[in-house]
Coordinates of N, CA and C and ligand atoms in Angstrom, one line a residue:
M169 N -37.7 4.9 -41.7 CA -37.0 5.1 -40.5 C -37.2 6.5 -39.9
K170 N -37.6 6.5 -38.7 CA -37.8 7.8 -38.0 C -36.5 8.4 -37.6
R171 N -36.2 9.6 -38.0 CA -34.9 10.2 -37.6 C -34.9 10.7 -36.2
I172 N -33.8 10.7 -35.6 CA -33.6 11.2 -34.2 C -33.9 12.7 -34.1
K173 N -34.7 13.1 -33.2 CA -35.1 14.5 -33.0 C -34.0 15.2 -32.2
I174 N -33.4 16.2 -32.8 CA -32.2 16.8 -32.2 C -32.6 18.3 -31.9
A175 N -32.1 18.7 -30.7 CA -32.2 20.1 -30.3 C -30.7 20.6 -30.2
V176 N -30.5 21.8 -30.8 CA -29.2 22.4 -30.7 C -29.3 23.6 -29.7
L177 N -28.4 23.6 -28.7 CA -28.5 24.7 -27.7 C -27.3 25.6 -28.0
V178 N -27.7 26.9 -28.0 CA -26.7 27.9 -28.4 C -26.7 29.1 -27.5
S179 N -25.7 30.0 -27.6 CA -25.7 31.2 -26.8 C -25.3 32.4 -27.6
G180 N -24.6 32.2 -28.8 CA -24.0 33.3 -29.5 C -24.2 33.3 -31.0
G181 N -23.0 33.4 -31.7 CA -23.0 33.6 -33.1 C -23.6 32.4 -33.9
G182 N -23.4 31.3 -33.4 CA -24.1 30.1 -34.1 C -23.4 29.6 -35.3
T183 N -22.1 29.8 -35.5 CA -21.5 29.2 -36.7 C -21.5 27.7 -36.7
N184 N -21.4 27.1 -35.5 CA -21.5 25.6 -35.4 C -22.9 25.2 -35.7
L185 N -23.9 25.9 -35.3 CA -25.2 25.6 -35.7 C -25.4 25.6 -37.2
Q186 N -24.8 26.7 -37.8 CA -24.8 26.8 -39.3 C -24.2 25.6 -39.9
A187 N -23.1 25.1 -39.4 CA -22.4 23.9 -40.0 C -23.3 22.7 -39.8
L188 N -24.1 22.6 -38.8 CA -25.0 21.5 -38.6 C -26.2 21.6 -39.6
I189 N -26.7 22.8 -39.7 CA -27.8 22.9 -40.7 C -27.4 22.5 -42.1
K190 N -26.2 23.0 -42.5 CA -25.7 22.7 -43.8 C -25.5 21.2 -44.0
A191 N -24.9 20.6 -42.9 CA -24.7 19.1 -43.0 C -26.0 18.3 -43.1
E192 N -27.0 18.8 -42.5 CA -28.3 18.1 -42.6 C -28.9 18.3 -44.0
Q193 N -28.7 19.6 -44.5 CA -29.2 19.8 -45.9 C -28.5 19.0 -46.9
K194 N -27.2 18.8 -46.7 CA -26.3 18.0 -47.6 C -26.5 16.5 -47.5
G195 N -27.2 16.1 -46.4 CA -27.3 14.6 -46.2 C -26.2 14.0 -45.4
I196 N -25.3 14.9 -44.9 CA -24.2 14.3 -44.1 C -24.8 13.9 -42.7
I197 N -25.7 14.7 -42.2 CA -26.5 14.2 -41.1 C -27.8 13.6 -41.7
K198 N -27.9 12.3 -41.6 CA -29.1 11.7 -42.2 C -29.9 10.9 -41.2
N199 N -29.3 10.6 -40.1 CA -30.1 9.8 -39.0 C -30.7 10.7 -38.0
G200 N -30.5 12.0 -38.1 CA -31.0 13.0 -37.2 C -31.6 14.2 -37.9
R201 N -32.5 14.9 -37.2 CA -33.2 16.0 -37.8 C -33.2 17.1 -36.7
I202 N -32.8 18.3 -37.0 CA -32.8 19.4 -36.0 C -34.2 19.9 -35.9
V203 N -34.9 19.7 -34.8 CA -36.3 20.1 -34.6 C -36.4 21.3 -33.8
L204 N -35.4 21.7 -33.1 CA -35.5 22.9 -32.2 C -34.1 23.5 -31.9
V205 N -34.1 24.8 -31.9 CA -32.8 25.5 -31.4 C -33.2 26.3 -30.2
V206 N -32.5 26.1 -29.1 CA -32.8 26.8 -27.9 C -31.6 27.7 -27.5
S207 N -31.9 28.9 -27.2 CA -30.8 29.9 -26.8 C -31.1 30.4 -25.3
N208 N -30.1 30.5 -24.6 CA -30.3 31.1 -23.2 C -30.1 32.7 -23.4
N209 N -29.7 33.1 -24.6 CA -29.5 34.5 -24.8 C -30.5 35.0 -25.9
P210 N -31.4 35.9 -25.5 CA -32.4 36.3 -26.5 C -31.8 37.1 -27.7
D211 N -30.6 37.6 -27.6 CA -29.9 38.3 -28.7 C -29.0 37.5 -29.5
A212 N -29.0 36.2 -29.3 CA -28.0 35.4 -30.0 C -28.3 35.4 -31.5
Y213 N -27.3 35.6 -32.3 CA -27.5 35.6 -33.8 C -27.8 34.2 -34.3
A214 N -27.5 33.2 -33.5 CA -27.8 31.8 -33.8 C -29.3 31.7 -34.0
L215 N -30.1 32.5 -33.3 CA -31.6 32.4 -33.4 C -32.0 32.7 -34.8
E216 N -31.3 33.8 -35.4 CA -31.7 34.2 -36.7 C -31.3 33.2 -37.8
R217 N -30.2 32.5 -37.5 CA -29.7 31.4 -38.4 C -30.8 30.3 -38.5
A218 N -31.3 30.0 -37.3 CA -32.3 28.9 -37.2 C -33.6 29.4 -37.9
E219 N -34.0 30.6 -37.7 CA -35.2 31.1 -38.3 C -35.1 31.1 -39.8
N220 N -33.9 31.5 -40.3 CA -33.7 31.5 -41.8 C -33.7 30.1 -42.4
A221 N -33.5 29.1 -41.5 CA -33.6 27.7 -42.0 C -34.9 27.0 -41.6
N222 N -35.8 27.9 -41.2 CA -37.2 27.4 -40.8 C -37.2 26.4 -39.7
I223 N -36.3 26.5 -38.7 CA -36.2 25.6 -37.6 C -36.8 26.4 -36.4
P224 N -37.8 25.7 -35.7 CA -38.4 26.4 -34.5 C -37.3 26.8 -33.5
T225 N -37.6 27.9 -32.8 CA -36.6 28.4 -31.8 C -37.3 28.6 -30.5
A226 N -36.5 28.6 -29.4 CA -37.1 29.0 -28.1 C -35.9 29.7 -27.3
V227 N -36.3 30.6 -26.5 CA -35.4 31.3 -25.6 C -35.7 30.9 -24.2
V228 N -34.7 30.4 -23.5 CA -34.9 30.1 -22.0 C -33.7 30.8 -21.4
N229 N -34.0 32.0 -20.8 CA -33.0 32.9 -20.3 C -32.8 32.7 -18.8
R230 N -31.5 32.3 -18.5 CA -31.2 32.1 -17.0 C -31.7 33.2 -16.1
K231 N -31.6 34.5 -16.7 CA -31.9 35.7 -15.9 C -33.4 35.7 -15.6
D232 N -34.3 35.0 -16.3 CA -35.7 35.0 -16.0 C -36.1 34.1 -14.8
F233 N -35.1 33.4 -14.3 CA -35.4 32.4 -13.3 C -34.6 32.6 -12.0
A234 N -35.2 32.3 -10.9 CA -34.6 32.5 -9.6 C -33.4 31.8 -9.4
D235 N -33.3 30.5 -9.8 CA -32.1 29.7 -9.7 C -31.9 28.8 -10.8
A236 N -30.8 28.1 -10.8 CA -30.4 27.2 -11.9 C -31.4 26.0 -12.0
K237 N -31.9 25.6 -10.9 CA -32.9 24.5 -10.9 C -34.2 24.9 -11.7
A238 N -34.7 26.1 -11.5 CA -35.9 26.5 -12.2 C -35.6 26.7 -13.7
F239 N -34.4 27.2 -14.0 CA -33.9 27.4 -15.4 C -33.9 26.1 -16.1
E240 N -33.3 25.1 -15.4 CA -33.1 23.8 -16.1 C -34.5 23.1 -16.2
A241 N -35.4 23.3 -15.2 CA -36.7 22.7 -15.3 C -37.4 23.2 -16.6
K242 N -37.3 24.5 -16.8 CA -37.9 25.1 -18.0 C -37.3 24.6 -19.3
L243 N -36.0 24.4 -19.2 CA -35.2 23.9 -20.4 C -35.7 22.5 -20.7
L244 N -35.8 21.7 -19.7 CA -36.2 20.3 -19.9 C -37.7 20.3 -20.4
E245 N -38.5 21.1 -19.9 CA -39.9 21.1 -20.3 C -40.0 21.5 -21.8
T246 N -39.2 22.5 -22.2 CA -39.2 22.9 -23.6 C -38.7 21.8 -24.5
L247 N -37.7 21.1 -24.1 CA -37.1 20.0 -24.9 C -38.1 18.9 -25.0
E248 N -38.7 18.5 -23.9 CA -39.6 17.4 -23.9 C -40.9 17.7 -24.7
A249 N -41.3 18.9 -24.6 CA -42.5 19.3 -25.4 C -42.3 19.1 -26.9
A250 N -41.0 19.3 -27.3 CA -40.7 19.1 -28.8 C -40.3 17.7 -29.1
G251 N -40.4 16.8 -28.1 CA -40.0 15.4 -28.3 C -38.5 15.2 -28.6
V252 N -37.7 16.0 -28.1 CA -36.3 16.0 -28.4 C -35.6 14.7 -27.8
E253 N -34.8 14.0 -28.6 CA -34.2 12.7 -28.2 C -32.7 12.9 -28.0
M254 N -32.1 13.9 -28.6 CA -30.7 14.1 -28.5 C -30.4 15.6 -28.5
I255 N -29.3 16.0 -27.7 CA -29.0 17.4 -27.6 C -27.6 17.7 -28.1
V256 N -27.4 18.8 -28.9 CA -26.1 19.2 -29.3 C -25.8 20.5 -28.7
L257 N -24.8 20.6 -27.9 CA -24.4 21.9 -27.3 C -23.4 22.6 -28.3
A258 N -23.8 23.7 -29.0 CA -23.0 24.3 -30.0 C -22.7 25.7 -29.6
G259 N -21.7 25.9 -28.7 CA -21.4 27.2 -28.2 C -22.5 27.6 -27.1
F260 N -22.9 26.6 -26.3 CA -23.9 26.9 -25.3 C -23.1 27.2 -24.0
M261 N -23.2 28.4 -23.5 CA -22.3 28.8 -22.4 C -22.9 28.6 -21.0
C262 N -23.8 27.7 -20.8 CA -24.2 27.4 -19.4 C -23.8 26.0 -19.1
I263 N -23.4 25.8 -17.9 CA -23.0 24.4 -17.4 C -24.2 23.7 -16.9
L264 N -24.5 22.5 -17.4 CA -25.7 21.8 -17.0 C -25.4 20.9 -15.8
S265 N -26.4 20.8 -14.9 CA -26.2 20.0 -13.7 C -26.2 18.5 -14.0
S266 N -25.7 17.7 -13.1 CA -25.7 16.3 -13.3 C -27.2 15.8 -13.3
E267 N -28.0 16.4 -12.6 CA -29.5 16.1 -12.6 C -30.0 16.2 -14.0
F268 N -29.7 17.4 -14.6 CA -30.2 17.6 -16.0 C -29.7 16.6 -16.9
V269 N -28.3 16.4 -16.9 CA -27.7 15.5 -17.8 C -28.2 14.1 -17.7
S270 N -28.6 13.7 -16.5 CA -29.1 12.3 -16.3 C -30.4 12.0 -17.1
H271 N -31.1 13.1 -17.5 CA -32.3 12.9 -18.3 C -32.0 12.5 -19.7
Y272 N -30.8 12.9 -20.1 CA -30.3 12.6 -21.5 C -29.0 11.9 -21.5
K273 N -28.9 10.9 -20.7 CA -27.6 10.2 -20.6 C -27.1 9.6 -21.9
D274 N -25.9 9.9 -22.3 CA -25.3 9.5 -23.6 C -26.1 10.1 -24.8
R275 N -26.8 11.1 -24.5 CA -27.6 11.7 -25.6 C -27.2 13.2 -25.8
I276 N -26.2 13.7 -25.0 CA -25.8 15.1 -25.2 C -24.4 15.1 -25.6
I277 N -24.1 15.9 -26.7 CA -22.7 16.1 -27.1 C -22.4 17.6 -27.1
N278 N -21.1 17.9 -27.0 CA -20.6 19.3 -26.9 C -19.4 19.4 -27.8
V279 N -19.2 20.6 -28.3 CA -18.0 20.9 -29.0 C -17.2 21.9 -28.2
H280 N -15.9 21.6 -28.0 CA -15.0 22.5 -27.2 C -13.8 22.9 -28.0
P281 N -13.4 24.1 -28.0 CA -12.3 24.6 -28.9 C -10.9 24.4 -28.4
S282 N -10.6 23.2 -27.9 CA -9.2 22.9 -27.5 C -9.1 21.3 -27.5
L283 N -7.9 20.9 -27.4 CA -7.7 19.4 -27.3 C -7.8 19.1 -25.8
I284 N -9.0 18.6 -25.4 CA -9.2 18.2 -24.0 C -8.3 17.1 -23.7
P285 N -7.6 17.0 -22.6 CA -7.8 17.8 -21.4 C -7.1 19.1 -21.2
S286 N -6.6 19.7 -22.3 CA -6.0 21.0 -22.1 C -7.0 22.1 -22.2
F287 N -6.9 23.2 -21.5 CA -7.7 24.4 -21.6 C -9.2 24.1 -21.6
C288 N -9.6 23.4 -20.6 CA -11.1 23.0 -20.6 C -11.6 23.1 -19.1
G289 N -12.8 22.8 -19.0 CA -13.4 22.9 -17.6 C -14.0 24.2 -17.4
E290 N -14.4 24.5 -16.1 CA -15.1 25.7 -15.8 C -14.2 26.9 -16.1
G291 N -14.8 27.9 -16.7 CA -14.1 29.2 -16.9 C -13.4 29.2 -18.3
F292 N -13.3 28.0 -19.0 CA -12.7 28.0 -20.3 C -13.8 27.9 -21.3
Y293 N -14.1 29.0 -21.9 CA -15.2 29.0 -23.0 C -14.8 30.1 -24.0
G294 N -15.3 29.8 -25.2 CA -15.1 30.8 -26.3 C -13.7 31.3 -26.5
L295 N -13.5 32.6 -26.6 CA -12.2 33.2 -26.9 C -11.2 33.0 -25.7
K296 N -11.7 32.8 -24.5 CA -10.8 32.6 -23.3 C -10.0 31.3 -23.5
V297 N -10.5 30.4 -24.2 CA -9.8 29.1 -24.4 C -8.5 29.4 -25.3
H298 N -8.7 30.2 -26.3 CA -7.6 30.5 -27.3 C -6.6 31.5 -26.6
E299 N -7.1 32.4 -25.8 CA -6.2 33.3 -25.1 C -5.3 32.4 -24.2
A300 N -5.9 31.4 -23.5 CA -5.1 30.6 -22.6 C -4.1 29.8 -23.4
A301 N -4.5 29.3 -24.5 CA -3.5 28.4 -25.3 C -2.4 29.3 -25.8
L302 N -2.6 30.5 -26.2 CA -1.6 31.4 -26.7 C -0.7 31.8 -25.6
K303 N -1.3 32.1 -24.4 CA -0.5 32.5 -23.2 C 0.4 31.4 -22.8
Y304 N 0.0 30.2 -22.8 CA 0.8 29.1 -22.4 C 1.9 28.8 -23.4
G305 N 1.6 29.2 -24.7 CA 2.7 29.0 -25.7 C 2.6 27.6 -26.4
V306 N 1.5 26.9 -26.3 CA 1.4 25.6 -27.0 C 1.6 25.8 -28.5
K307 N 2.1 24.9 -29.2 CA 2.3 25.0 -30.6 C 1.2 24.4 -31.4
V308 N 0.4 23.5 -30.7 CA -0.7 22.8 -31.4 C -1.9 22.9 -30.4
T309 N -3.1 23.3 -31.0 CA -4.3 23.2 -30.3 C -5.3 22.5 -31.1
G310 N -6.6 22.8 -31.0 CA -7.6 22.0 -31.8 C -9.0 22.1 -31.3
A311 N -9.8 21.1 -31.6 CA -11.1 21.0 -31.0 C -11.5 19.6 -30.7
T312 N -12.4 19.5 -29.8 CA -12.9 18.2 -29.3 C -14.4 18.1 -29.3
V313 N -15.0 17.0 -29.7 CA -16.4 16.8 -29.5 C -16.5 15.6 -28.6
H314 N -17.3 15.8 -27.6 CA -17.4 14.8 -26.5 C -18.8 14.6 -26.0
Y315 N -19.1 13.5 -25.3 CA -20.3 13.3 -24.6 C -20.3 14.2 -23.4
V316 N -21.5 14.7 -23.0 CA -21.6 15.5 -21.8 C -22.0 14.7 -20.6
N317 N -21.2 14.7 -19.6 CA -21.6 14.1 -18.3 C -21.6 15.1 -17.2
E318 N -21.5 14.7 -15.9 CA -21.6 15.6 -14.8 C -20.3 16.5 -14.6
V319 N -19.2 16.1 -15.3 CA -18.0 16.9 -15.1 C -17.9 17.8 -16.3
P320 N -17.7 19.2 -16.1 CA -17.6 20.1 -17.3 C -16.5 19.7 -18.2
D321 N -16.8 19.4 -19.5 CA -15.8 19.0 -20.5 C -15.2 17.7 -20.2
G322 N -15.8 16.9 -19.3 CA -15.2 15.6 -18.8 C -15.7 14.3 -19.4
G323 N -16.7 14.4 -20.3 CA -17.3 13.2 -20.9 C -16.5 12.5 -21.9
R324 N -16.8 11.3 -22.3 CA -16.1 10.5 -23.3 C -15.9 11.3 -24.6
I325 N -14.6 11.2 -25.1 CA -14.3 11.9 -26.3 C -14.8 11.1 -27.5
I326 N -15.4 11.9 -28.5 CA -15.9 11.2 -29.7 C -14.9 11.5 -30.8
F327 N -14.5 12.8 -31.1 CA -13.5 13.1 -32.1 C -12.7 14.3 -31.6
Q328 N -11.4 14.3 -32.1 CA -10.5 15.4 -31.9 C -9.8 15.7 -33.2
K329 N -9.5 17.0 -33.3 CA -8.6 17.4 -34.5 C -7.7 18.5 -34.1
A330 N -6.4 18.3 -34.5 CA -5.4 19.2 -34.1 C -5.3 20.4 -35.1
V331 N -4.9 21.5 -34.6 CA -4.8 22.7 -35.4 C -3.4 23.4 -35.0
V332 N -2.6 23.7 -36.0 CA -1.3 24.2 -35.7 C -1.4 25.7 -35.4
I333 N -0.7 26.2 -34.3 CA -0.7 27.6 -34.0 C 0.4 28.3 -34.7
R334 N 0.0 29.5 -35.3 CA 1.0 30.3 -36.0 C 1.6 31.4 -35.1
R335 N 2.8 31.8 -35.5 CA 3.6 32.7 -34.7 C 2.8 34.0 -34.4
N336 N 2.1 34.5 -35.4 CA 1.5 35.8 -35.2 C 0.0 35.7 -34.9
D337 N -0.5 34.5 -34.5 CA -1.9 34.3 -34.1 C -2.3 35.2 -33.0
T338 N -3.6 35.7 -33.2 CA -4.3 36.4 -32.0 C -5.3 35.4 -31.6
P339 N -6.0 35.7 -30.4 CA -7.1 34.8 -30.0 C -8.1 34.7 -31.1
E340 N -8.4 35.8 -31.8 CA -9.4 35.8 -32.8 C -9.0 35.0 -34.1
T341 N -7.8 35.2 -34.5 CA -7.4 34.4 -35.8 C -7.4 32.9 -35.4
L342 N -6.9 32.6 -34.2 CA -6.8 31.2 -33.8 C -8.2 30.6 -33.7
Q343 N -9.1 31.4 -33.1 CA -10.5 30.9 -32.9 C -11.1 30.5 -34.3
R344 N -10.9 31.5 -35.2 CA -11.5 31.3 -36.6 C -10.9 30.0 -37.2
R345 N -9.6 29.9 -37.1 CA -8.9 28.7 -37.8 C -9.4 27.4 -37.1
V346 N -9.5 27.4 -35.8 CA -10.0 26.2 -35.1 C -11.4 25.8 -35.5
M347 N -12.2 26.8 -35.7 CA -13.6 26.6 -36.2 C -13.5 26.0 -37.6
E348 N -12.8 26.7 -38.5 CA -12.8 26.3 -39.9 C -12.2 24.9 -40.1
Q349 N -11.1 24.7 -39.4 CA -10.3 23.4 -39.7 C -10.8 22.3 -38.9
A350 N -11.4 22.6 -37.7 CA -11.8 21.4 -36.8 C -13.3 21.4 -36.4
E351 N -13.8 22.5 -35.7 CA -15.1 22.4 -35.2 C -16.2 22.1 -36.2
W352 N -16.2 22.9 -37.3 CA -17.3 22.8 -38.3 C -17.3 21.5 -39.0
K353 N -16.2 20.8 -38.9 CA -16.1 19.4 -39.6 C -16.5 18.3 -38.6
L354 N -15.9 18.5 -37.4 CA -16.1 17.4 -36.4 C -17.5 17.3 -35.8
L355 N -18.1 18.5 -35.6 CA -19.4 18.5 -34.9 C -20.5 17.8 -35.7
P356 N -20.6 18.1 -37.0 CA -21.7 17.4 -37.8 C -21.4 15.9 -37.9
K357 N -20.1 15.6 -38.1 CA -19.7 14.2 -38.2 C -20.1 13.4 -36.9
A358 N -19.8 14.0 -35.7 CA -20.1 13.4 -34.5 C -21.6 13.3 -34.3
C359 N -22.3 14.3 -34.7 CA -23.7 14.4 -34.6 C -24.3 13.2 -35.3
E360 N -23.9 12.9 -36.5 CA -24.4 11.8 -37.3 C -24.1 10.4 -36.7
V361 N -22.8 10.3 -36.2 CA -22.4 9.1 -35.5 C -23.3 8.8 -34.3
V362 N -23.6 9.8 -33.5 CA -24.4 9.5 -32.3 C -25.8 9.3 -32.7
A363 N -26.4 10.0 -33.6 CA -27.8 9.8 -34.0 C -27.9 8.4 -34.6
R364 N -26.9 7.9 -35.4 CA -27.0 6.6 -36.0 C -27.0 5.5 -34.9
E365 N -26.1 5.8 -33.9 CA -26.1 4.8 -32.7 C -27.4 4.8 -32.0
L366 N -28.0 6.0 -31.8 CA -29.3 6.0 -31.1 C -30.4 5.3 -31.9
I367 N -30.4 5.4 -33.2 CA -31.3 4.7 -34.1 C -31.1 3.2 -33.9
R368 N -29.8 2.8 -33.9 CA -29.6 1.3 -33.7 C -30.0 0.8 -32.4
S369 N -29.8 1.6 -31.3 CA -30.2 1.1 -30.0 C -31.8 1.1 -29.9
R370 N -32.4 2.0 -30.6 CA -33.9 2.0 -30.7 C -34.4 0.7 -31.3
A371 N -33.7 0.3 -32.4 CA -34.1 -0.9 -33.2 C -33.8 -2.1 -32.3
R372 N -32.7 -2.1 -31.6 CA -32.4 -3.2 -30.7 C -33.5 -3.4 -29.6
A373 N -33.9 -2.2 -29.0 CA -34.9 -2.2 -28.0 C -36.2 -2.7 -28.5
A374 N -36.6 -2.3 -29.8 CA -37.8 -2.8 -30.4 C -37.8 -4.3 -30.7
A375 N -36.7 -4.8 -31.1 CA -36.5 -6.2 -31.4 C -36.7 -7.1 -30.2
K376 N -36.2 -6.5 -29.1 CA -36.3 -7.3 -27.8 C -37.8 -7.4 -27.4
K377 N -38.5 -6.4 -27.7 CA -40.0 -6.4 -27.3 C -40.8 -7.5 -28.1
D378 N -40.3 -7.7 -29.3 CA -41.1 -8.6 -30.2 C -41.1 -10.1 -29.7
Ligands
GAR582 C1 -17.1 27.7 -30.4 O1 -15.8 27.9 -30.6 C2 -17.4 26.6 -29.4 O2 -16.4 25.6 -29.5 C3 -17.2 27.3 -28.1 O3 -17.8 28.6 -28.3 C4 -17.8 28.9 -29.7 C5 -19.2 29.2 -30.2 O4 -19.2 29.7 -31.5 N1 -17.7 26.6 -27.0 C6 -17.2 26.6 -25.8 O5 -16.2 27.3 -25.5 C7 -17.9 25.7 -24.8 N2 -17.0 25.5 -23.7 P1 -20.5 29.6 -32.4 O6 -21.6 30.3 -31.6 O7 -20.2 30.5 -33.6 O8 -20.8 28.2 -32.8

């Protein structure tokens, strides 16, 4: 069986990428294989994590392009050149256009550090999400893994996990706990579920041809 070729898109620290790499090494992700890590940020530590795991990397920096269209064209070209079949957004801080998303319909997933539909959409990313949750005073937050469609954080939900907020939480302590208790567990699990589904639909399409 040929595993699904996965690209992980990152922008920063890459702890979710690390969880994916570990899950592949442990056989938790067995229907997919990470073939490429792409960062929009040349200084992302995630790139080093990929290199340490011998995974090819690429940098496609929005700042090097005149507009979002040219940036996305390069991104697409990079992914297609590596034969990528599925994309995982793991702390990728760029919003992708509906045009881009249509090239990978039902093949892009994202991890978001809240229980969607709370604290999500444009402007809610990284630490800002946890700041907003604490400011609002919610008692429970969490993480969501979802398909990516043309609405930011609006695609079909795959998995969610709740995390209890503590009285003395700061955005930083909350972020870390949401990662540990929810994101690093949900993202690899969802990645495997989606890769398995893509393998099945590939088999169905091949059977139809026979
Ligand atoms: C993670 O908490 C991820 O859920 C969040 O950024 C962090 C990246 O950390 N993503 C978003 O907010 C997307 N809207 P990482 O680079 O260590 O994986």
